[in-house]
GROMACS .gro file of C-alpha atoms in nm:
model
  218
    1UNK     CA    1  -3.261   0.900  -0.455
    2UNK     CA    2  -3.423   0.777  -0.776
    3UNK     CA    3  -3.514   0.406  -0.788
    4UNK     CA    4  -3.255   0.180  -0.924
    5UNK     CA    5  -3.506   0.075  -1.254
    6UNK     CA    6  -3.533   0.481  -1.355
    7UNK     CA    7  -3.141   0.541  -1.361
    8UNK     CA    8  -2.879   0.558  -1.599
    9UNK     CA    9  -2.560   0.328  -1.692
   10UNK     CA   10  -2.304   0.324  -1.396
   11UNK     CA   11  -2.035   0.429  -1.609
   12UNK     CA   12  -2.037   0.689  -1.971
   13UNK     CA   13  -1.909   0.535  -2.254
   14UNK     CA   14  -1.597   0.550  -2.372
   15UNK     CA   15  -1.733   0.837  -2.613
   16UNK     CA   16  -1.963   1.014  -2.387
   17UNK     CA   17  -2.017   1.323  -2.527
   18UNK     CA   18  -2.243   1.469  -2.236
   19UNK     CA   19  -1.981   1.729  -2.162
   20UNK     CA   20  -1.875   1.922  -2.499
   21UNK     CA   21  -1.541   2.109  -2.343
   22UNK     CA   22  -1.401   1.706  -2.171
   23UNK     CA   23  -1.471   1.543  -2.465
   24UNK     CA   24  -1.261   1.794  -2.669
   25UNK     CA   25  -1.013   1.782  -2.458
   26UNK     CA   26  -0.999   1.378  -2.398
   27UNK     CA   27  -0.983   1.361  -2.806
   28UNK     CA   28  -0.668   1.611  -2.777
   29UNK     CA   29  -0.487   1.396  -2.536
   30UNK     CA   30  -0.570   1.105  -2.743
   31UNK     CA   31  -0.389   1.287  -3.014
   32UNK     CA   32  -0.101   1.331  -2.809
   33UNK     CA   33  -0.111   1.003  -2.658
   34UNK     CA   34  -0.253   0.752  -2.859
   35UNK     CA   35  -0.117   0.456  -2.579
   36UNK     CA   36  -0.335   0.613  -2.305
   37UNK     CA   37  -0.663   0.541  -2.129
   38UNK     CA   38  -0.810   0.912  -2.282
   39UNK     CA   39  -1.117   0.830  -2.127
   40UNK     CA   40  -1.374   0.821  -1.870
   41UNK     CA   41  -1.251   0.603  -1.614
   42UNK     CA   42  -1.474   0.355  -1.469
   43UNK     CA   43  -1.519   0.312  -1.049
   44UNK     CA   44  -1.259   0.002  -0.903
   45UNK     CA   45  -1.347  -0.212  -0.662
   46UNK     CA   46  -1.627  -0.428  -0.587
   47UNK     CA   47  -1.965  -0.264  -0.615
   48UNK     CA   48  -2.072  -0.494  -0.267
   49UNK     CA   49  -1.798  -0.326  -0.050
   50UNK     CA   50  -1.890  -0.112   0.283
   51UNK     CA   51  -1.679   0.176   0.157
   52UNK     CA   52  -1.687   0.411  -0.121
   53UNK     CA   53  -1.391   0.662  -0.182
   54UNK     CA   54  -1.485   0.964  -0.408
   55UNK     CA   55  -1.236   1.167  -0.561
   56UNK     CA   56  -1.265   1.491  -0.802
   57UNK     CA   57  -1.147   1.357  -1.183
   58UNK     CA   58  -0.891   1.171  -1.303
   59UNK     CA   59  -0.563   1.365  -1.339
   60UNK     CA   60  -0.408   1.393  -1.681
   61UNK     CA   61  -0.127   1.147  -1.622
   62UNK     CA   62  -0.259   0.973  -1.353
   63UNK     CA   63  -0.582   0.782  -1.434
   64UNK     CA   64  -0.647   0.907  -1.754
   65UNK     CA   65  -0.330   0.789  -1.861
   66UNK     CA   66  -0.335   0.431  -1.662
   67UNK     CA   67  -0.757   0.395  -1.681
   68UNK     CA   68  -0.723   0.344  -1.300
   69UNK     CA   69  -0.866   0.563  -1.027
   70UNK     CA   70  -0.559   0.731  -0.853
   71UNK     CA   71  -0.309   0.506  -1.005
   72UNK     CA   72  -0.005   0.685  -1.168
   73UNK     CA   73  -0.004   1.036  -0.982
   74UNK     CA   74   0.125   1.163  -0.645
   75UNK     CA   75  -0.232   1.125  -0.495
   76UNK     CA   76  -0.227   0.779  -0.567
   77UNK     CA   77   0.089   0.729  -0.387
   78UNK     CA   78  -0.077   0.846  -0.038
   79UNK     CA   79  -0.405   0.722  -0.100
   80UNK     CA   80  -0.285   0.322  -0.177
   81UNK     CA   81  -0.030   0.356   0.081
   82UNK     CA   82  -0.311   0.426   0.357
   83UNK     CA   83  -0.581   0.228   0.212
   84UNK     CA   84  -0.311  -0.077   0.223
   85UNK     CA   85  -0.254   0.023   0.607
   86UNK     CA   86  -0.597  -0.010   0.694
   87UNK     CA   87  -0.710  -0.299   0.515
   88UNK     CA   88  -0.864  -0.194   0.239
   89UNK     CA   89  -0.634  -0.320  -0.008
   90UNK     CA   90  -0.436  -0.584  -0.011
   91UNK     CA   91  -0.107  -0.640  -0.286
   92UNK     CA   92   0.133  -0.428  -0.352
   93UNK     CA   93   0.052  -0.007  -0.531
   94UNK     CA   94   0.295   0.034  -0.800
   95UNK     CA   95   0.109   0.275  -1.011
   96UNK     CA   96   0.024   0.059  -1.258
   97UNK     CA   97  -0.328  -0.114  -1.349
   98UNK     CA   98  -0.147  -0.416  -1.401
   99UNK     CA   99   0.048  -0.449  -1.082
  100UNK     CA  100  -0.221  -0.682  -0.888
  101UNK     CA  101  -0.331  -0.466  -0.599
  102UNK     CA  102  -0.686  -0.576  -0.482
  103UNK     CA  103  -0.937  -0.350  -0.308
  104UNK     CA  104  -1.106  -0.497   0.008
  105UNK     CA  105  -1.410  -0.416   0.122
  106UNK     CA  106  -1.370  -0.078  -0.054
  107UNK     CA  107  -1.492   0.098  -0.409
  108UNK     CA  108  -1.352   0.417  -0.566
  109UNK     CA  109  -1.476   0.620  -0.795
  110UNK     CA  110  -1.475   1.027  -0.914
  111UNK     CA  111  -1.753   1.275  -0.911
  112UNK     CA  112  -1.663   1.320  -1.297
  113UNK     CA  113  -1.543   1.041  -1.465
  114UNK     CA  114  -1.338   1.277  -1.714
  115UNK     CA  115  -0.967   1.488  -1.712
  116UNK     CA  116  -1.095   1.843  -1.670
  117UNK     CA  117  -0.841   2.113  -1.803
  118UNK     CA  118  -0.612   2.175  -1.541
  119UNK     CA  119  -0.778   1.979  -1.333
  120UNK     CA  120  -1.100   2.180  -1.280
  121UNK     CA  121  -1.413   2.077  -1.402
  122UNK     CA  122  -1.726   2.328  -1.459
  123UNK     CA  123  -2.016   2.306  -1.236
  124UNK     CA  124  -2.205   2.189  -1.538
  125UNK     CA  125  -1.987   1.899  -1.598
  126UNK     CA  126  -2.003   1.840  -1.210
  127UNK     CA  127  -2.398   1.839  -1.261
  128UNK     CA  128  -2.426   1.644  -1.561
  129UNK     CA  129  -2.136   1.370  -1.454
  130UNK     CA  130  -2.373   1.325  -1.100
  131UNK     CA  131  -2.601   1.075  -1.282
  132UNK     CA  132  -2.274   0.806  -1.304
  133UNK     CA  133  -2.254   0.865  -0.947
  134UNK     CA  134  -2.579   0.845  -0.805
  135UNK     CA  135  -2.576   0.494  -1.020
  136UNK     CA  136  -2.273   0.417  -0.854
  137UNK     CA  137  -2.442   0.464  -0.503
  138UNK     CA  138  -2.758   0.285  -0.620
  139UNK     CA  139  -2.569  -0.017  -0.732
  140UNK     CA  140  -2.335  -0.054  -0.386
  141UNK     CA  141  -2.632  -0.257  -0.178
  142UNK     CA  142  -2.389  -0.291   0.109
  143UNK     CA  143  -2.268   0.074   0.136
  144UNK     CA  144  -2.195   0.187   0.465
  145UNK     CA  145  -1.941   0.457   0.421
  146UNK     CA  146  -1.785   0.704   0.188
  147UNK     CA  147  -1.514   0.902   0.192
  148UNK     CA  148  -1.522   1.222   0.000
  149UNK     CA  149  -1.199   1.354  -0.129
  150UNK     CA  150  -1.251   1.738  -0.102
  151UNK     CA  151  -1.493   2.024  -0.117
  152UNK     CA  152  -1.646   1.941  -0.494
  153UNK     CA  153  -1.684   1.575  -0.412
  154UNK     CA  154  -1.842   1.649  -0.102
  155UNK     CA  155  -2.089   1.836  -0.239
  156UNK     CA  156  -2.190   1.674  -0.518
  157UNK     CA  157  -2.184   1.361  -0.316
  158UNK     CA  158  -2.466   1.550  -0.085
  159UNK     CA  159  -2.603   1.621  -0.368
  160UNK     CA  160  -2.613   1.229  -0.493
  161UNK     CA  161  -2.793   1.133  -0.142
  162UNK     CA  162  -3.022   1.404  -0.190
  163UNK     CA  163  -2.888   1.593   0.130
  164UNK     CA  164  -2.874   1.928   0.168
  165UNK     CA  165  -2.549   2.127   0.166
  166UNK     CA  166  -2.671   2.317   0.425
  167UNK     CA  167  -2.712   2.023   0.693
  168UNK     CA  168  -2.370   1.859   0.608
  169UNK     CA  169  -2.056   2.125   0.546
  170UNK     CA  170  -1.757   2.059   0.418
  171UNK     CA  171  -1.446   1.976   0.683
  172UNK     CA  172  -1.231   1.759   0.707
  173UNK     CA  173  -1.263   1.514   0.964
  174UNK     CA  174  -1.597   1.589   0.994
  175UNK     CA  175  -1.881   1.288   0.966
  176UNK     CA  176  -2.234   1.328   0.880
  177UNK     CA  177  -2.524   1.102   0.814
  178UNK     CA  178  -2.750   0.980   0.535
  179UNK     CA  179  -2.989   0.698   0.682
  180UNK     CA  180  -2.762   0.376   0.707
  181UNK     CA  181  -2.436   0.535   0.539
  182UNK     CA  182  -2.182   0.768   0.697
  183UNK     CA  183  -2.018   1.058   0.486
  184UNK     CA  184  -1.655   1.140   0.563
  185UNK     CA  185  -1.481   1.465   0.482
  186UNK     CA  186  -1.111   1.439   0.355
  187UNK     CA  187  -0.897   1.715   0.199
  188UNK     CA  188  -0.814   1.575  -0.109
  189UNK     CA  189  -0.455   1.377  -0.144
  190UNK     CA  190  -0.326   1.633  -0.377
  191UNK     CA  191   0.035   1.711  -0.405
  192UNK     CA  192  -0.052   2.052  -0.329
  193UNK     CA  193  -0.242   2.032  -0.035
  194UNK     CA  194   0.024   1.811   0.096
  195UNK     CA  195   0.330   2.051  -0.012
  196UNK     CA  196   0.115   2.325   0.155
  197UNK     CA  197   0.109   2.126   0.480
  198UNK     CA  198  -0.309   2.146   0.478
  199UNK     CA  199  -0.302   1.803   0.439
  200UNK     CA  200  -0.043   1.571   0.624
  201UNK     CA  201  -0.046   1.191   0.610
  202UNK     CA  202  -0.101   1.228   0.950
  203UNK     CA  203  -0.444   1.394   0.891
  204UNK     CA  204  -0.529   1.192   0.669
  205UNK     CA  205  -0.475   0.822   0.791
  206UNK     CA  206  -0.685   0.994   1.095
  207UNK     CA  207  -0.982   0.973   0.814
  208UNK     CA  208  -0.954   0.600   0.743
  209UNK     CA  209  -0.843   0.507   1.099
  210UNK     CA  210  -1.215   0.637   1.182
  211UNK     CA  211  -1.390   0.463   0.900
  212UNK     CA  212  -1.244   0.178   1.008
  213UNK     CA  213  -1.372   0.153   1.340
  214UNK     CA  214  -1.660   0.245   1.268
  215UNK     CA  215  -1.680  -0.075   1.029
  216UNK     CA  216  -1.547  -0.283   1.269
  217UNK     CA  217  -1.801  -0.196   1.487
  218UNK     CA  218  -2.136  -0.229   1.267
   0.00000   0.00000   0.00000
């Protein structure tokens, strides 16, 4: 990983214009919806918490609407609900930024910081978004875990640590290593992949039960 003094800010600006295609469409929605976020949206949480959550990008009425990470959308729901369960927040999730709840001992961010068209950002917008990520790492001195919310944010997670895809594939459940921080595969907490059964609550609260002992234990 590059040294903290060489790296980038931890968050784009409000007008990044790194990725040509997001920033057309963010100025679109903005059209459409002058009262929302319509922008990157910055990590939440404290940047000395033991636990990072990345997700893909903010959905189009979920966090780029509110300017929270997962707040607003289905994901959300399942996500807050089992974060609250375990400890890691602490208030109440009413998918709003405004409606107090308080992460504990946990961060979470996106491996792109923008809405992608239907919810699929390009691998070049993956690439070129990785540098708010890595910074994201950099600046999280007590970082001991971090959960990555499907395939793309596993990967370009790897990719952040400067691990090989190779050494570390994608499943969930599954748990690798990168010196003092543990990487934890989750299918994402999409509406789909819970309609489609391939995620269940079940499955997932398995994720966080682990990270949680682990925790406990170090």
């Amino acid at each position: 990983m590059a040294s903290v003094a060489a790296l980038p800010a931890t968050e784009p600006d409000r007008n990044c214009p790194l990725c040509p295609r997001l920033a057309e469409f963010r100025g679109q929605a903005r059209l459409r919806e002058p009262g929302w976020h319509n922008a990157p949206v910055a990590s939440f949480g404290d940047p000395k918490a033991r636990l990072l959550i990345v997700g893909l990008a903010p959905g189009l009425q979920g966090a780029n609407r509110t300017g929270r990470p997962f707040t607003g959308d289905y994901a959300g729901d399942l996500l807050y609900a089992t974060l609250l369960e375990y400890g890691f927040a602490k208030g109440s999730y009413q998918a709003r930024p405004d409606d107090g709840l308080r992460l504990a001992d946990c961060r979470i961010s996106n491996a792109v910081r923008c809405v992608p068209p239907q919810n699929k950002p390009l691998p070049v917008e993956i690439n070129t978004c990785r540098q708010f990520l890595i910074t994201t790492i950099a600046g999280m001195p007590r970082l001991r875990a971090i959960v990555a919310l499907g395939r793309i944010a596993h990967e370009s997670t790897l990719k952040a640590l400067g691990l090989r895809s190779a050494a570390a594939s994608f499943a969930h459940g599954a748990v690798h290593s990168a010196g003092p921080i543990k990487l934890y595969d989750s299918y994402h907490c999409s509406r789909y992949n819970t309609n489609t059964r391939v995620l269940t609550p079940e499955m997932f609260r398995n994720v966080f039960a682990k990270v949680r002992a682990d925790l406990d234990k170090s």
